[in-house]
Each structure stands twice: as structure tokens, then as C-alpha cells.
Amino acid sequence: MSEKNWSGNVAYGESSLQRPRTLDELQEVVGRATSVRALGSRHSFNTIAATSGTLISLDRLDSPIEIDSASMSVRVGAGVRYGELGAHLQQHGFALANLASLPHISVAGATATATHGSGDRNGNLATSVRSLTVVQADGSLIEVSRGDADFDGYVVGLGALGIITALTLDIEPTFDVAVSVFEHLPWSALDDHFDEITSAAYSVSLFTNWVNDAVDQVWLKQRVGRHAALGAGAGADAGSAGGASADAGSADAGAGADAVGDFFGARPSSVPLHPLPDVAADACTDQLGVPGAWIDRLPHFRLDFTPSKGDELQSEYLIPREHALAAIDALRALGHRIAPLLFVSEIRTIAADPFWLSTASGRDSVALHFTWKPQQPDVEALLPDLERALAPFGARPHWGKVFATDAAALAPLYDRLPDFVRLADRVDPTGTFRNPFLRATLFGA
Ligand SMILES: Cc1cc2nc3c(=O)[nH]c(=O)nc-3n(C[C@H](O)[C@H](O)[C@H](O)COP(=O)(O)OP(=O)(O)OC[C@H]3O[C@@H](n4cnc5c(N)ncnc54)[C@H](O)[C@@H]3O)c2cc1C
């Protein structure tokens, strides 16, 4: 029986699923196979992990989490999920710089696809990778580290360069975060104060359906208390700019929504909210400005609940930050076609990074995300028009979500794509790690 992804819209193919318990066993399986893909926690929405060959899950591989406080790093098995890693780090007084909206995803799967959270000064999750241990097509093991010639190609590798068995990540001292949610941000405020709004907290998310007369929700995630200044963007003085009086960013955040004023015309919510309208906030991490550990606030959703809607599809496009307002206008103009298929959209910011195939490679970026209703044919019919609207802005589709962009359209978006193809040809000359998705998007037939 074919394995399926988290949302159930992708069958991985009639492949044999292997779940090795030891590194030796894993190396033997890879060395023997002619076609292999690794599987993370299956949260991608397209066929990026699918294969008719051998599918490998690392969920049974013993993978201790080893913190090295002298070098401020942690070594983890590739299949570890951020939720478990975060709890362990927090217990020992450490943190990662940022997280995605959900803690359910594996470290290797998330970094391989350039998964990101939000924050003007925060790179995507792959930017915390210091080194990778990789099983190559012949079953041999290599270590690739920051500073090595091909490191920037390996980190966002889309599973095309081998099976990652372990990663070393940067860590920092633990910190607290307070989340405040505001409702009904006028579009004119976003137009006039975009930079102030996205820099008003360590991590900022805007939720919209493109047709309402305001941005429905603004989530401000502030670093607070001890170590708050470390790595924070505009953290400490958030909310004071542009006449906004929100004090959610101050070190004593947590006074609660009563003490919080408007934010560029948006009103503080006095109750916890789910990003999706009419969905109870039980699955969401705590809001109302109550500080808590980074692992319990940076993701929108709790590990022990279904994140987002559950029965859904997702697409997302990253554009250079300077085109944000024009791209938002283009999407609002398409709003009447987007909204009927949409649960919610999210706008986030991501700092540039050097990784060859990262969606934020070389550009400070704004991510335009769509949580779609599970109507795949209708969504797929809309995507070419949506992508045409975003094409003038150099929109790069998220590697793990639904998109229509083909290899010809992707090539000009990534300067280092030829280097990546050369690297893949060198380390995997027989194409062991290629699948139809990678051929359609990167390698050609
Ligand atoms: C509810 C929900 C919310 C989401 N929120 C966000 C978000 O906030 N930000 C964002 O950017 N994305 C988000 N995503 C997308 C998600 O983060 C990515 O699809 C990510 O790749 C999922 O990681 P995974 O472990 O499930 O990987 P999988 O989907 O299992 O695999 C993804 C890719 O990684 C490769 N891979 C996995 N493990 C290995 C390994 N050991 N070695 C080599 N290659 C490997 C696979 O072969 C495949 O190519 C969300 C998805 C869902 C379902």
C-alpha cells in the first residue's frame, strides 16, 4: 500500500518503505538501491519526497540529542522533530533562533526545503545548520560543514544530494517570547508603514483573505526578559513607532491585552485567536502577551494538536522584500478568485541567506502564503494565474508546497542552480536521489 503525506493529497508511490534502526543498515540499504528518497515527517504538499524506488524513513534510527555548550551547538538525528528538540534544549537552558509555524516537522525535512518562520532579521531554519552528515549514493558517509566549498549547496539540498543522518545546529541561551494579536489593520497602514510593521517585533505575521477591507490579524512575537536583545530585530522598542502604542514588546510584556493600545490602527484582541476565522484557538500557542519559553511561543501551533486546519493544501511564494507592496496589490486584485478557495493567507518576512537553492537566497524576502481548501483541481487551475501575477517580482515557490512553476521558469530565479546541478552530477552521477519532481523542477528529463 502506498504511503501518504500529512495532508493526504500525495501518495509517495508504490515504493518499499525502509526504516533502518542503525547507521550500518541505512548505509547498506542506500548502497544497494538504484533509486532512493528520504522521508521526513511528511508535511510537504507535493511529490518532492515521492519515488517508485526505495523510500527511507529515519524515525527508528537511534538519534540522541547532544548539546555542546562550549561551541553553542547541538547535534541531532535527522528525523528529530523541532518540538522534541526544542523541549530538550529548553530543559537545558538553550534555544534555536527561530521556528516555523508548527513544531511537528523534522529538522532534516524542514531544512532541506528552506522552511522558514518570520522576522526581518531571522534567516530560515536552514541558516542555523553548522554541519551535515550525509549518506552518499554508494553508501559511504561524509561530513559537510560551514566553510566547506559545497556547504551552501548541501544545506537546502531537496534530498537530491544524499540522505542526511545528523545535523549540527547553532544554539543560543534560552529566551522568552510574548505573543500579542491585533485585529483589522487597515491596508493603508500597511502601505504607509510596511517596514515599521514587519520590524515591530522579533517575528511578525499578517493574516488576510485578500478581500476584506483590512488585514484580519497581526501577530507580534516579541523577545522579552533575559537575553531579549540577543538577535532581536526592533524588539525592545516595538510598537512605539508610527504612533502605535502597543507595548507588547517591552521587557515587561505580559501585563495582558488590557494594557496594550492600538497597533497602527489595529485593535488588540482580548481573546486568543486562531489564524483561521471561526476556528477555536485551542491548537494555538499562548497569546495575550503572556511571556513563555521560545519553544512554546515561536510556533503558532502546539505539538500535541493538529496544526492549521488539517484538511488543506498550501502554496507559498517568496519575493524580494522591496516588491512586497506591489505584490500584495497584485494579489488583492486577484482576491475575488483567491478567496473562495482559501482558508487563510499569511505574510511573513525572512532575512537573506547564502544557500544556492534557498527561497531566500541572496534576497531579504517577503513570503506570501496560502492555506487552501482541499480542492486540488480548483487550486491547480488558479495557480498559473496567481503565479503570472507574481512573476514580475521574481516569485520563488516554496519547495514543499503546491506550485505550477516549471524548470524553465525556476532556472532564472536561482543564480547558483547550475552549481547545484554540477554538484549533484558529481556526487550522484547515476541519479540515485532523483525523482520525477526533481527532474521536472531542476534537472530536466
Ligand atoms: C500545517 C503545516 C504548516 C507549515 N508551516 C510552514 C511554515 O511555517 N514555514 C514553512 O516554510 N513551511 C511550512 N510548512 C511546510 C513544511 O515545513 C515543509 O514542507 C517541510 O519540508 C516539512 O518537513 P518534513 O520533515 O515533513 O519533510 P518531508 O515533507 O517529509 O520531506 C521534504 C523533503 O525533505 C527531504 N528529506 C527529508 N528528510 C531527509 C533526510 N534525512 N535527508 C535528505 N532529505 C530529506 C525529502 O526527501 C523531501 O524532499 C508547513 C506544512 C504544514 C503541513
Short mmCIF file of C-alpha atoms in Angstrom, two decimals, residues 9-406:
data_model
loop_
_atom_site.label_atom_id
_atom_site.label_comp_id
_atom_site.label_asym_id
_atom_site.label_seq_id
_atom_site.Cartn_x
_atom_site.Cartn_y
_atom_site.Cartn_z
CA ASN A 9 -3.08 14.67 -1.15
CA VAL A 10 0.12 12.86 -2.19
CA ALA A 11 0.78 9.13 -2.44
CA TYR A 12 4.52 8.53 -2.35
CA GLY A 13 4.39 5.77 -4.97
CA GLU A 14 4.39 2.01 -4.77
CA SER A 15 7.80 2.11 -3.16
CA SER A 16 9.21 -0.06 -0.43
CA LEU A 17 9.40 1.88 2.82
CA GLN A 18 12.58 1.12 4.75
CA ARG A 19 13.00 2.13 8.39
CA PRO A 20 16.57 1.23 9.32
CA ARG A 21 17.45 1.00 13.02
CA THR A 22 21.20 1.50 12.64
CA LEU A 23 23.52 3.63 10.54
CA ASP A 24 25.10 0.46 9.08
CA GLU A 25 21.69 -0.77 7.99
CA LEU A 26 20.89 2.62 6.43
CA GLN A 27 24.20 2.71 4.53
CA GLU A 28 23.60 -0.81 3.25
CA VAL A 29 20.07 0.00 2.04
CA VAL A 30 21.24 3.14 0.22
CA GLY A 31 24.33 1.45 -1.25
CA ARG A 32 22.16 -1.34 -2.70
CA ALA A 33 19.34 0.83 -4.07
CA THR A 34 19.16 2.37 -7.54
CA SER A 35 16.54 4.97 -6.61
CA VAL A 36 16.08 6.39 -3.11
CA ARG A 37 14.24 9.26 -1.40
CA ALA A 38 14.28 10.19 2.26
CA LEU A 39 11.06 10.88 4.09
CA GLY A 40 10.84 13.38 6.94
CA SER A 41 7.62 13.94 8.85
CA ARG A 42 5.65 14.05 5.54
CA HIS A 43 4.42 17.63 5.87
CA SER A 44 5.18 18.64 2.28
CA PHE A 45 2.21 19.08 -0.03
CA ASN A 46 3.77 17.94 -3.30
CA THR A 47 5.64 14.93 -4.67
CA ILE A 48 9.10 16.14 -3.59
CA ALA A 49 9.64 13.01 -1.47
CA ALA A 50 7.88 10.52 -3.78
CA THR A 51 9.67 7.67 -5.53
CA SER A 52 8.93 4.41 -7.25
CA GLY A 53 12.17 3.12 -5.73
CA THR A 54 13.07 2.95 -2.04
CA LEU A 55 11.62 5.36 0.48
CA ILE A 56 13.64 5.73 3.68
CA SER A 57 12.31 6.96 6.99
CA LEU A 58 14.80 7.64 9.78
CA ASP A 59 12.16 7.52 12.50
CA ARG A 60 13.59 4.32 14.02
CA LEU A 61 17.21 5.39 13.89
CA ASP A 62 18.58 5.99 17.35
CA SER A 63 19.29 9.72 17.47
CA PRO A 64 20.40 11.21 20.75
CA ILE A 65 20.38 14.99 21.10
CA GLU A 66 23.85 16.18 22.14
CA ILE A 67 24.31 19.74 23.35
CA ASP A 68 27.80 21.25 23.26
CA SER A 69 27.60 24.41 25.36
CA ALA A 70 31.28 25.27 24.72
CA SER A 71 30.66 25.67 20.97
CA MET A 72 26.99 26.64 21.44
CA SER A 73 25.75 23.89 19.15
CA VAL A 74 23.52 20.84 19.24
CA ARG A 75 23.90 17.61 17.28
CA VAL A 76 20.63 15.92 16.30
CA GLY A 77 19.47 12.94 14.30
CA ALA A 78 17.90 14.00 11.02
CA GLY A 79 14.45 12.62 11.86
CA VAL A 80 14.08 14.55 15.12
CA ARG A 81 11.14 16.93 15.16
CA TYR A 82 11.57 20.55 16.26
CA GLY A 83 9.04 20.01 19.06
CA GLU A 84 11.16 17.33 20.74
CA LEU A 85 14.43 19.11 20.04
CA GLY A 86 13.03 22.39 21.40
CA ALA A 87 11.78 20.80 24.62
CA HIS A 88 15.20 19.24 25.21
CA LEU A 89 17.05 22.49 24.53
CA GLN A 90 14.70 24.46 26.76
CA GLN A 91 15.19 21.97 29.58
CA HIS A 92 18.94 22.65 29.40
CA GLY A 93 18.65 26.43 29.05
CA PHE A 94 19.14 26.77 25.30
CA ALA A 95 17.17 27.81 22.24
CA LEU A 96 17.14 27.87 18.46
CA ALA A 97 16.89 31.29 16.82
CA ASN A 98 13.56 30.64 15.12
CA LEU A 99 10.89 28.08 14.26
CA ALA A 100 8.23 27.53 11.61
CA SER A 101 4.51 27.81 12.35
CA LEU A 102 4.45 24.23 13.59
CA PRO A 103 6.86 22.15 15.72
CA HIS A 104 5.73 18.85 14.14
CA ILE A 105 8.25 18.82 11.27
CA SER A 106 11.61 17.03 11.12
CA VAL A 107 14.84 19.01 11.18
CA ALA A 108 16.21 17.38 8.02
CA GLY A 109 12.97 17.69 6.03
CA ALA A 110 12.43 21.31 7.04
CA THR A 111 15.98 22.50 6.35
CA ALA A 112 16.10 20.57 3.04
CA THR A 113 13.16 22.64 1.73
CA ALA A 114 14.19 26.05 3.19
CA THR A 115 11.33 26.05 5.67
CA HIS A 116 11.08 29.39 7.48
CA GLY A 117 9.37 31.28 10.25
CA SER A 118 9.20 35.05 10.28
CA GLY A 119 11.30 38.06 11.29
CA ASP A 120 13.13 40.77 9.35
CA ARG A 121 16.44 39.68 10.87
CA ASN A 122 15.73 35.93 11.01
CA GLY A 123 17.01 33.64 8.30
CA ASN A 124 15.12 30.45 7.51
CA LEU A 125 15.63 27.33 9.64
CA ALA A 126 18.49 26.12 7.41
CA THR A 127 20.60 29.12 8.48
CA SER A 128 21.22 27.51 11.85
CA VAL A 129 22.82 24.44 10.25
CA ARG A 130 26.53 24.16 11.04
CA SER A 131 27.22 20.75 9.55
CA LEU A 132 25.52 17.76 7.97
CA THR A 133 26.33 14.06 7.94
CA VAL A 134 25.26 12.56 4.62
CA VAL A 135 24.98 9.01 3.27
CA GLN A 136 26.06 9.13 -0.37
CA ALA A 137 24.76 7.01 -3.22
CA ASP A 138 27.46 4.33 -2.72
CA GLY A 139 26.58 4.07 0.98
CA SER A 140 29.62 6.00 2.21
CA LEU A 141 29.34 8.74 4.83
CA ILE A 142 30.59 12.33 4.51
CA GLU A 143 30.51 15.36 6.78
CA VAL A 144 29.88 18.76 5.18
CA SER A 145 30.50 21.82 7.36
CA ARG A 146 30.02 25.58 7.22
CA GLY A 147 33.00 26.98 5.32
CA ASP A 148 33.38 23.88 3.07
CA ALA A 149 33.19 24.68 -0.65
CA ASP A 150 29.87 22.91 -1.26
CA PHE A 151 28.20 23.61 2.08
CA ASP A 152 25.89 26.30 0.67
CA GLY A 153 24.69 23.78 -1.90
CA TYR A 154 24.12 20.95 0.58
CA VAL A 155 22.06 22.71 3.25
CA VAL A 156 18.91 23.29 1.18
CA GLY A 157 19.51 20.11 -0.80
CA LEU A 158 15.91 18.99 -1.50
CA GLY A 159 17.07 15.44 -0.77
CA ALA A 160 18.97 15.44 -4.07
CA LEU A 161 22.49 15.02 -2.67
CA GLY A 162 22.09 12.11 -0.27
CA ILE A 163 20.37 11.00 2.92
CA ILE A 164 21.14 13.30 5.84
CA THR A 165 21.56 11.30 9.04
CA ALA A 166 22.50 14.03 11.50
CA LEU A 167 22.90 17.79 11.70
CA THR A 168 24.75 20.19 13.98
CA LEU A 169 22.82 23.39 14.65
CA ASP A 170 23.67 26.74 16.25
CA ILE A 171 22.04 27.34 19.61
CA GLU A 172 21.79 30.34 21.93
CA PRO A 173 20.74 30.91 25.53
CA THR A 174 17.04 30.34 26.05
CA PHE A 175 14.72 33.33 25.79
CA ASP A 176 11.09 34.12 26.39
CA VAL A 177 8.60 35.37 23.84
CA ALA A 178 5.28 37.16 24.29
CA VAL A 179 2.67 36.97 21.55
CA SER A 180 0.14 39.75 21.03
CA VAL A 181 -2.54 39.60 18.35
CA PHE A 182 -4.18 42.65 16.79
CA GLU A 183 -7.23 42.74 14.53
CA HIS A 184 -8.19 44.80 11.48
CA LEU A 185 -5.01 46.52 10.36
CA PRO A 186 -6.06 49.00 7.66
CA TRP A 187 -4.46 48.23 4.28
CA SER A 188 -3.45 51.89 4.09
CA ALA A 189 -1.44 51.45 7.32
CA LEU A 190 0.40 48.52 5.78
CA ASP A 191 1.08 50.60 2.66
CA ASP A 192 2.38 53.53 4.66
CA HIS A 193 4.28 51.67 7.40
CA PHE A 194 5.30 48.29 5.97
CA ASP A 195 8.87 48.37 7.31
CA GLU A 196 7.81 49.63 10.74
CA ILE A 197 5.14 46.93 10.98
CA THR A 198 7.33 43.99 10.00
CA SER A 199 10.15 45.20 12.25
CA ALA A 200 7.87 45.88 15.22
CA ALA A 201 8.66 42.50 16.79
CA TYR A 202 11.16 39.65 16.61
CA SER A 203 8.68 37.73 14.44
CA VAL A 204 5.63 39.23 12.73
CA SER A 205 2.82 37.50 10.83
CA LEU A 206 -0.05 39.13 8.96
CA PHE A 207 -3.16 37.10 8.16
CA THR A 208 -5.56 38.05 5.36
CA ASN A 209 -8.06 36.67 2.86
CA TRP A 210 -7.13 39.48 0.37
CA VAL A 211 -10.75 40.69 0.01
CA ASN A 212 -11.60 42.05 3.46
CA ASP A 213 -11.19 45.79 3.90
CA ALA A 214 -8.33 45.31 6.39
CA VAL A 215 -5.61 42.79 7.22
CA ASP A 216 -7.55 40.49 9.55
CA GLN A 217 -4.86 39.71 12.14
CA VAL A 218 -1.35 40.86 13.04
CA TRP A 219 0.69 38.55 15.30
CA LEU A 220 3.62 40.18 17.09
CA LYS A 221 6.07 37.80 18.74
CA GLN A 222 8.42 39.75 20.99
CA ARG A 223 11.52 38.51 22.73
CA VAL A 224 11.18 39.55 26.34
CA GLY A 225 13.14 39.47 29.57
CA ARG A 226 16.57 37.92 29.90
CA HIS A 227 18.52 37.69 26.61
CA ALA A 228 15.72 39.58 24.85
CA ALA A 229 18.17 41.78 22.98
CA LEU A 230 20.14 38.88 21.53
CA GLY A 231 19.40 38.70 17.84
CA ALA A 232 16.21 40.70 18.21
CA GLY A 233 15.37 43.00 15.36
CA ALA A 234 13.47 46.01 16.54
CA GLY A 235 12.43 44.07 19.64
CA ALA A 236 12.67 46.35 22.61
CA ASP A 237 11.05 49.43 21.17
CA ALA A 238 8.41 47.67 19.15
CA GLY A 239 5.13 49.40 18.83
CA SER A 240 6.40 52.83 19.67
CA ALA A 241 6.91 53.86 16.05
CA GLY A 242 4.32 55.40 13.80
CA GLY A 243 2.02 56.38 16.59
CA ALA A 244 1.30 52.81 17.57
CA SER A 245 1.09 52.47 21.29
CA ALA A 246 1.35 48.71 21.64
CA ASP A 247 3.78 47.95 24.41
CA ALA A 248 3.77 44.23 23.81
CA GLY A 249 7.45 44.48 23.00
CA SER A 250 8.66 45.92 26.22
CA ALA A 251 10.56 43.77 28.65
CA ASP A 252 7.58 43.66 30.95
CA ALA A 253 5.14 42.44 28.33
CA GLY A 254 2.60 40.19 29.86
CA ALA A 255 0.56 42.83 31.53
CA GLY A 256 -2.16 41.50 29.24
CA ALA A 257 -4.25 42.86 26.44
CA ASP A 258 -5.87 45.50 28.63
CA ALA A 259 -2.58 47.37 28.84
CA VAL A 260 -2.00 47.25 25.07
CA GLY A 261 -3.06 50.07 22.80
CA ASP A 262 -3.75 50.08 19.07
CA PHE A 263 -1.11 48.98 16.59
CA PHE A 264 -1.13 51.22 13.51
CA GLY A 265 -4.91 51.31 13.76
CA ALA A 266 -5.34 47.58 14.52
CA ARG A 267 -7.02 46.73 17.82
CA PRO A 268 -5.55 44.30 20.36
CA SER A 269 -7.54 41.10 20.66
CA SER A 270 -8.72 40.38 24.19
CA VAL A 271 -9.17 36.68 23.46
CA PRO A 272 -6.80 34.14 21.88
CA LEU A 273 -7.34 33.77 18.14
CA HIS A 274 -6.72 31.04 15.56
CA PRO A 275 -5.42 32.38 12.23
CA LEU A 276 -8.38 30.72 10.51
CA PRO A 277 -11.62 32.60 11.04
CA ASP A 278 -14.20 30.74 13.13
CA VAL A 279 -11.73 28.13 14.43
CA ALA A 280 -11.21 27.92 18.20
CA ALA A 281 -7.70 28.82 19.37
CA ASP A 282 -7.15 25.60 21.39
CA ALA A 283 -4.48 24.39 18.93
CA CYS A 284 -2.58 27.69 19.15
CA THR A 285 0.30 28.56 21.44
CA ASP A 286 -0.49 31.12 24.15
CA GLN A 287 -1.16 34.74 23.20
CA LEU A 288 -2.41 37.83 25.10
CA GLY A 289 1.16 38.99 25.74
CA VAL A 290 1.84 36.31 28.34
CA PRO A 291 5.57 35.51 28.13
CA GLY A 292 6.65 31.90 27.75
CA ALA A 293 9.60 29.87 26.54
CA TRP A 294 10.56 30.34 22.87
CA ILE A 295 9.54 26.75 22.05
CA ASP A 296 6.02 27.44 23.38
CA ARG A 297 5.54 30.74 21.52
CA LEU A 298 7.51 30.89 18.25
CA PRO A 299 5.35 28.22 16.54
CA HIS A 300 1.72 29.25 16.01
CA PHE A 301 0.55 25.72 16.81
CA ARG A 302 1.03 23.31 19.71
CA LEU A 303 2.82 20.00 19.15
CA ASP A 304 0.01 17.90 20.66
CA PHE A 305 -2.70 19.39 18.42
CA THR A 306 -3.39 19.26 14.69
CA PRO A 307 -1.72 22.37 13.27
CA SER A 308 -3.54 24.75 10.94
CA LYS A 309 -6.78 23.27 9.53
CA GLY A 310 -5.64 19.69 8.89
CA ASP A 311 -7.66 19.01 5.75
CA GLU A 312 -5.93 21.55 3.50
CA LEU A 313 -3.36 22.36 0.84
CA GLN A 314 -0.68 25.03 0.96
CA SER A 315 1.24 27.19 -1.52
CA GLU A 316 3.77 29.93 -0.82
CA TYR A 317 5.92 32.34 -2.83
CA LEU A 318 8.96 34.31 -1.68
CA ILE A 319 9.65 37.65 -3.33
CA PRO A 320 12.37 40.25 -2.74
CA ARG A 321 11.31 42.46 0.13
CA GLU A 322 11.32 45.64 -1.96
CA HIS A 323 8.44 44.30 -4.09
CA ALA A 324 6.20 43.44 -1.13
CA LEU A 325 3.61 46.16 -1.51
CA ALA A 326 3.31 45.79 -5.28
CA ALA A 327 2.93 42.02 -4.93
CA ILE A 328 0.31 42.44 -2.21
CA ASP A 329 -1.62 44.80 -4.53
CA ALA A 330 -1.43 42.21 -7.30
CA LEU A 331 -2.87 39.55 -5.01
CA ARG A 332 -5.62 41.85 -3.74
CA ALA A 333 -6.58 42.43 -7.38
CA LEU A 334 -6.97 38.63 -7.71
CA GLY A 335 -8.70 38.39 -4.33
CA HIS A 336 -12.13 37.58 -5.77
CA ARG A 337 -10.65 34.40 -7.32
CA ILE A 338 -8.39 33.50 -4.41
CA ALA A 339 -10.84 33.95 -1.52
CA PRO A 340 -13.38 31.24 -2.47
CA LEU A 341 -10.61 28.60 -2.35
CA LEU A 342 -8.81 29.98 0.68
CA PHE A 343 -8.84 29.24 4.41
CA VAL A 344 -6.31 32.00 5.12
CA SER A 345 -3.16 33.67 3.81
CA GLU A 346 -0.11 34.69 5.83
CA ILE A 347 2.53 37.32 5.06
CA ARG A 348 5.95 36.93 6.74
CA THR A 349 9.49 38.28 6.31
CA ILE A 350 12.74 36.29 6.05
CA ALA A 351 16.34 37.52 6.01
CA ALA A 352 18.57 36.67 3.04
CA ASP A 353 20.87 33.63 3.19
CA PRO A 354 23.67 32.24 1.01
CA PHE A 355 22.22 28.78 0.22
CA TRP A 356 22.09 28.05 -3.51
CA LEU A 357 18.51 26.75 -3.63
CA SER A 358 17.05 28.58 -0.67
CA THR A 359 13.91 30.53 -1.48
CA ALA A 360 15.52 33.49 0.36
CA SER A 361 18.90 33.00 -1.35
CA GLY A 362 20.61 36.36 -1.72
CA ARG A 363 17.48 38.41 -1.02
CA ASP A 364 15.74 39.74 2.05
CA SER A 365 12.32 38.30 1.36
CA VAL A 366 8.62 38.53 1.98
CA ALA A 367 6.69 35.24 1.93
CA LEU A 368 3.13 35.19 0.63
CA HIS A 369 1.45 32.05 1.89
CA PHE A 370 -1.90 30.40 1.04
CA THR A 371 -3.69 27.78 3.14
CA TRP A 372 -6.14 26.40 0.60
CA LYS A 373 -9.31 24.38 0.99
CA PRO A 374 -8.69 20.76 -0.08
CA GLN A 375 -9.91 21.41 -3.64
CA GLN A 376 -6.77 20.48 -5.53
CA PRO A 377 -8.09 20.69 -9.11
CA ASP A 378 -9.50 24.19 -8.46
CA VAL A 379 -6.32 25.32 -6.71
CA GLU A 380 -4.17 23.94 -9.53
CA ALA A 381 -6.36 25.74 -12.06
CA LEU A 382 -5.83 29.05 -10.26
CA LEU A 383 -2.08 28.75 -9.60
CA PRO A 384 -0.84 29.61 -13.13
CA ASP A 385 -2.75 32.93 -13.00
CA LEU A 386 -1.60 33.61 -9.45
CA GLU A 387 1.99 32.85 -10.45
CA ARG A 388 1.66 35.10 -13.53
CA ALA A 389 0.60 37.92 -11.21
CA LEU A 390 3.67 37.34 -9.03
CA ALA A 391 6.15 36.61 -11.84
CA PRO A 392 7.21 40.27 -12.33
CA PHE A 393 8.50 40.15 -8.74
CA GLY A 394 10.71 37.09 -9.18
CA ALA A 395 8.50 34.86 -7.01
CA ARG A 396 10.17 31.66 -5.86
CA PRO A 397 7.73 28.89 -4.86
CA HIS A 398 8.22 27.08 -1.54
CA TRP A 399 9.80 23.72 -2.41
CA GLY A 400 7.46 21.79 -0.11
CA LYS A 401 4.14 23.26 -1.22
CA VAL A 402 1.84 23.14 -4.26
CA PHE A 403 3.04 25.17 -7.25
CA ALA A 404 2.90 25.18 -11.03
CA THR A 405 6.25 26.79 -11.88
CA ASP A 406 8.34 24.54 -14.14
#
